[in-house]
């Protein structure tokens, strides 16, 4: 699933607000300067007008450059999104029902009780009419959610040789459930 991340949205809105304030306040400050000298000669007025025009032109060029950059970035983002929709992830994503279950530690204090619960849940789901296959895994496919732990290589008992490994536990029926290319084959 592709969704909107709240933190990214908040940063984007903050950036939009900051740019709006900066782009709007500069011309407002120039326009609000009081005229301390009532009448200036035409020469002085020409110099002030040219300075103001130069500032306005620079501001306009900056705004156009930012707009062009945003349009190019949006086009690249849409192109990338379109290509992501056609990527073969190695398993079927349609007609698959996925849901999450979190067991309270108070009711399932050890791993054996949790394993028994999940095995019973898989059996009950498999018995439902219309269910073709049932499988379970720790976290969603291609998503966050994995366990990490230390791995010691046999023959290297030195603690400095420990490696960190990410593990995603799955049940035997998962690959068949996802209609994976690897179902029944070691991938």
Short mmCIF file of C-alpha atoms in Angstrom, two decimals:
data_model
loop_
_atom_site.label_atom_id
_atom_site.label_comp_id
_atom_site.label_asym_id
_atom_site.label_seq_id
_atom_site.Cartn_x
_atom_site.Cartn_y
_atom_site.Cartn_z
CA UNK A 1 0.00 0.00 0.00
CA UNK A 2 1.24 3.45 -0.84
CA UNK A 3 0.00 6.08 1.57
CA UNK A 4 0.62 9.56 2.88
CA UNK A 5 3.12 9.84 5.70
CA UNK A 6 1.95 12.36 8.30
CA UNK A 7 5.44 13.62 9.11
CA UNK A 8 6.28 14.23 5.45
CA UNK A 9 2.94 16.00 4.93
CA UNK A 10 3.57 18.23 7.95
CA UNK A 11 7.06 19.18 6.70
CA UNK A 12 5.68 19.92 3.22
CA UNK A 13 2.93 22.15 4.65
CA UNK A 14 5.45 23.92 6.86
CA UNK A 15 7.67 24.51 3.80
CA UNK A 16 4.73 25.86 1.80
CA UNK A 17 3.82 28.22 4.63
CA UNK A 18 7.40 29.44 4.99
CA UNK A 19 7.82 30.07 1.26
CA UNK A 20 4.45 31.85 1.14
CA UNK A 21 5.40 34.15 4.01
CA UNK A 22 8.82 34.91 2.54
CA UNK A 23 7.55 35.49 -0.99
CA UNK A 24 4.64 37.63 0.21
CA UNK A 25 6.47 39.66 2.85
CA UNK A 26 9.32 40.94 0.65
CA UNK A 27 7.07 42.91 -1.74
CA UNK A 28 4.91 44.02 1.18
CA UNK A 29 7.93 45.43 3.01
CA UNK A 30 9.07 47.32 -0.09
CA UNK A 31 5.58 48.75 -0.65
CA UNK A 32 5.11 49.75 3.00
CA UNK A 33 8.24 51.88 3.35
CA UNK A 34 7.18 55.40 4.25
CA UNK A 35 8.39 58.23 2.06
CA UNK A 36 10.60 60.30 4.36
CA UNK A 37 11.25 62.96 1.81
CA UNK A 38 8.10 64.51 0.43
CA UNK A 39 9.35 65.41 -2.99
CA UNK A 40 12.44 64.04 -4.63
CA UNK A 41 13.92 65.07 -7.87
CA UNK A 42 13.17 63.03 -10.99
CA UNK A 43 16.69 61.63 -10.95
CA UNK A 44 16.32 60.16 -7.46
CA UNK A 45 12.88 58.77 -8.35
CA UNK A 46 14.34 57.07 -11.41
CA UNK A 47 17.09 55.41 -9.33
CA UNK A 48 14.60 54.21 -6.68
CA UNK A 49 12.21 52.93 -9.34
CA UNK A 50 15.00 51.05 -11.11
CA UNK A 51 16.10 49.47 -7.81
CA UNK A 52 12.55 48.38 -7.05
CA UNK A 53 12.07 47.01 -10.54
CA UNK A 54 15.32 45.06 -10.25
CA UNK A 55 14.21 43.55 -6.95
CA UNK A 56 10.81 42.64 -8.38
CA UNK A 57 12.40 41.07 -11.47
CA UNK A 58 14.75 39.03 -9.28
CA UNK A 59 11.80 37.89 -7.15
CA UNK A 60 9.83 36.95 -10.27
CA UNK A 61 12.75 34.97 -11.71
CA UNK A 62 13.13 33.12 -8.41
CA UNK A 63 9.43 32.27 -8.27
CA UNK A 64 9.43 31.01 -11.87
CA UNK A 65 12.54 28.91 -11.20
CA UNK A 66 10.96 27.38 -8.09
CA UNK A 67 7.72 26.67 -9.98
CA UNK A 68 9.61 25.01 -12.82
CA UNK A 69 11.55 22.87 -10.34
CA UNK A 70 8.34 21.83 -8.59
CA UNK A 71 6.66 20.95 -11.89
CA UNK A 72 9.63 18.87 -13.02
CA UNK A 73 9.76 17.12 -9.63
CA UNK A 74 6.03 16.39 -9.72
CA UNK A 75 6.32 14.96 -13.24
CA UNK A 76 9.21 12.71 -12.21
CA UNK A 77 7.30 11.60 -9.12
CA UNK A 78 4.22 10.68 -11.16
CA UNK A 79 6.36 8.79 -13.68
CA UNK A 80 8.04 6.85 -10.88
CA UNK A 81 4.67 6.07 -9.28
CA UNK A 82 3.35 4.78 -12.61
CA UNK A 83 6.40 2.53 -13.06
CA UNK A 84 6.06 1.24 -9.49
CA UNK A 85 2.52 0.10 -10.27
CA UNK A 86 3.84 -2.25 -12.97
CA UNK A 87 6.77 -3.77 -11.02
CA UNK A 88 6.56 -7.54 -10.62
CA UNK A 89 7.02 -8.09 -6.88
CA UNK A 90 7.20 -11.88 -7.22
CA UNK A 91 3.79 -12.64 -5.74
CA UNK A 92 0.12 -11.98 -6.43
CA UNK A 93 -1.34 -8.82 -4.91
CA UNK A 94 -4.95 -9.17 -6.11
CA UNK A 95 -7.61 -11.31 -4.46
CA UNK A 96 -5.47 -11.65 -1.34
CA UNK A 97 -6.93 -10.69 2.03
CA UNK A 98 -4.36 -9.52 4.54
CA UNK A 99 -4.94 -8.51 8.14
CA UNK A 100 -2.88 -8.07 11.26
CA UNK A 101 -3.23 -9.77 14.62
CA UNK A 102 -1.43 -8.60 17.74
CA UNK A 103 -1.64 -10.88 20.76
CA UNK A 104 -1.65 -9.32 24.24
CA UNK A 105 1.39 -10.47 26.19
CA UNK A 106 -0.72 -10.87 29.32
CA UNK A 107 -2.77 -13.65 27.69
CA UNK A 108 0.11 -15.20 25.71
CA UNK A 109 3.22 -14.86 27.91
CA UNK A 110 5.40 -17.39 26.08
CA UNK A 111 6.12 -18.12 22.43
CA UNK A 112 4.59 -21.61 22.50
CA UNK A 113 1.14 -20.25 23.37
CA UNK A 114 1.38 -17.68 20.58
CA UNK A 115 2.44 -20.37 18.06
CA UNK A 116 -0.51 -22.54 19.10
CA UNK A 117 -2.90 -19.60 18.69
CA UNK A 118 -1.65 -18.79 15.19
CA UNK A 119 -1.79 -22.45 14.13
CA UNK A 120 -5.39 -22.72 15.36
CA UNK A 121 -6.28 -19.44 13.63
CA UNK A 122 -4.83 -20.68 10.32
CA UNK A 123 -6.81 -23.93 10.63
CA UNK A 124 -10.06 -22.07 11.29
CA UNK A 125 -9.51 -19.68 8.37
CA UNK A 126 -8.62 -22.56 6.03
CA UNK A 127 -11.94 -24.23 6.93
CA UNK A 128 -13.97 -21.21 5.78
CA UNK A 129 -15.80 -21.60 2.45
CA UNK A 130 -14.03 -20.01 -0.53
CA UNK A 131 -10.61 -19.94 1.09
CA UNK A 132 -8.02 -21.41 -1.27
CA UNK A 133 -4.87 -21.10 0.86
CA UNK A 134 -3.76 -19.67 4.19
CA UNK A 135 -0.37 -18.40 5.22
CA UNK A 136 1.04 -16.05 7.81
CA UNK A 137 4.11 -13.92 8.20
CA UNK A 138 5.60 -11.44 10.62
CA UNK A 139 4.75 -8.06 9.06
CA UNK A 140 3.39 -7.28 5.60
CA UNK A 141 5.22 -8.41 2.45
CA UNK A 142 7.72 -5.77 1.29
CA UNK A 143 6.82 -3.70 4.33
CA UNK A 144 8.12 -2.87 7.72
CA UNK A 145 8.07 -5.50 10.38
CA UNK A 146 10.84 -7.95 10.97
CA UNK A 147 12.72 -9.36 13.91
CA UNK A 148 16.43 -8.80 14.35
CA UNK A 149 18.92 -10.82 16.28
CA UNK A 150 22.54 -11.75 16.61
CA UNK A 151 23.97 -14.61 14.60
CA UNK A 152 27.15 -16.41 15.47
CA UNK A 153 29.00 -18.19 12.70
CA UNK A 154 29.97 -21.76 13.57
CA UNK A 155 33.67 -21.98 14.29
CA UNK A 156 33.86 -18.29 15.27
CA UNK A 157 32.88 -18.07 18.92
CA UNK A 158 34.39 -14.58 19.25
CA UNK A 159 31.64 -12.07 20.17
CA UNK A 160 33.23 -9.55 17.78
CA UNK A 161 32.28 -11.88 14.90
CA UNK A 162 28.57 -11.61 15.71
CA UNK A 163 26.42 -10.49 12.81
CA UNK A 164 23.04 -8.78 12.96
CA UNK A 165 20.38 -10.48 10.87
CA UNK A 166 16.83 -9.50 9.98
CA UNK A 167 14.37 -12.37 10.15
CA UNK A 168 10.83 -12.48 8.81
CA UNK A 169 9.01 -15.54 10.13
CA UNK A 170 6.54 -17.24 7.76
CA UNK A 171 4.32 -20.29 7.90
CA UNK A 172 4.64 -23.10 5.33
CA UNK A 173 1.51 -22.05 3.39
CA UNK A 174 2.52 -18.44 2.80
CA UNK A 175 4.19 -18.80 -0.61
CA UNK A 176 1.26 -20.80 -1.97
CA UNK A 177 -1.16 -18.22 -0.53
CA UNK A 178 0.67 -15.37 -2.26
CA UNK A 179 0.93 -17.45 -5.45
CA UNK A 180 4.64 -16.75 -5.41
CA UNK A 181 6.94 -17.87 -8.19
CA UNK A 182 8.90 -19.55 -5.40
CA UNK A 183 6.01 -21.74 -4.19
CA UNK A 184 7.33 -25.30 -3.99
CA UNK A 185 10.80 -24.20 -5.12
CA UNK A 186 13.77 -22.94 -3.11
CA UNK A 187 14.32 -19.33 -4.15
#
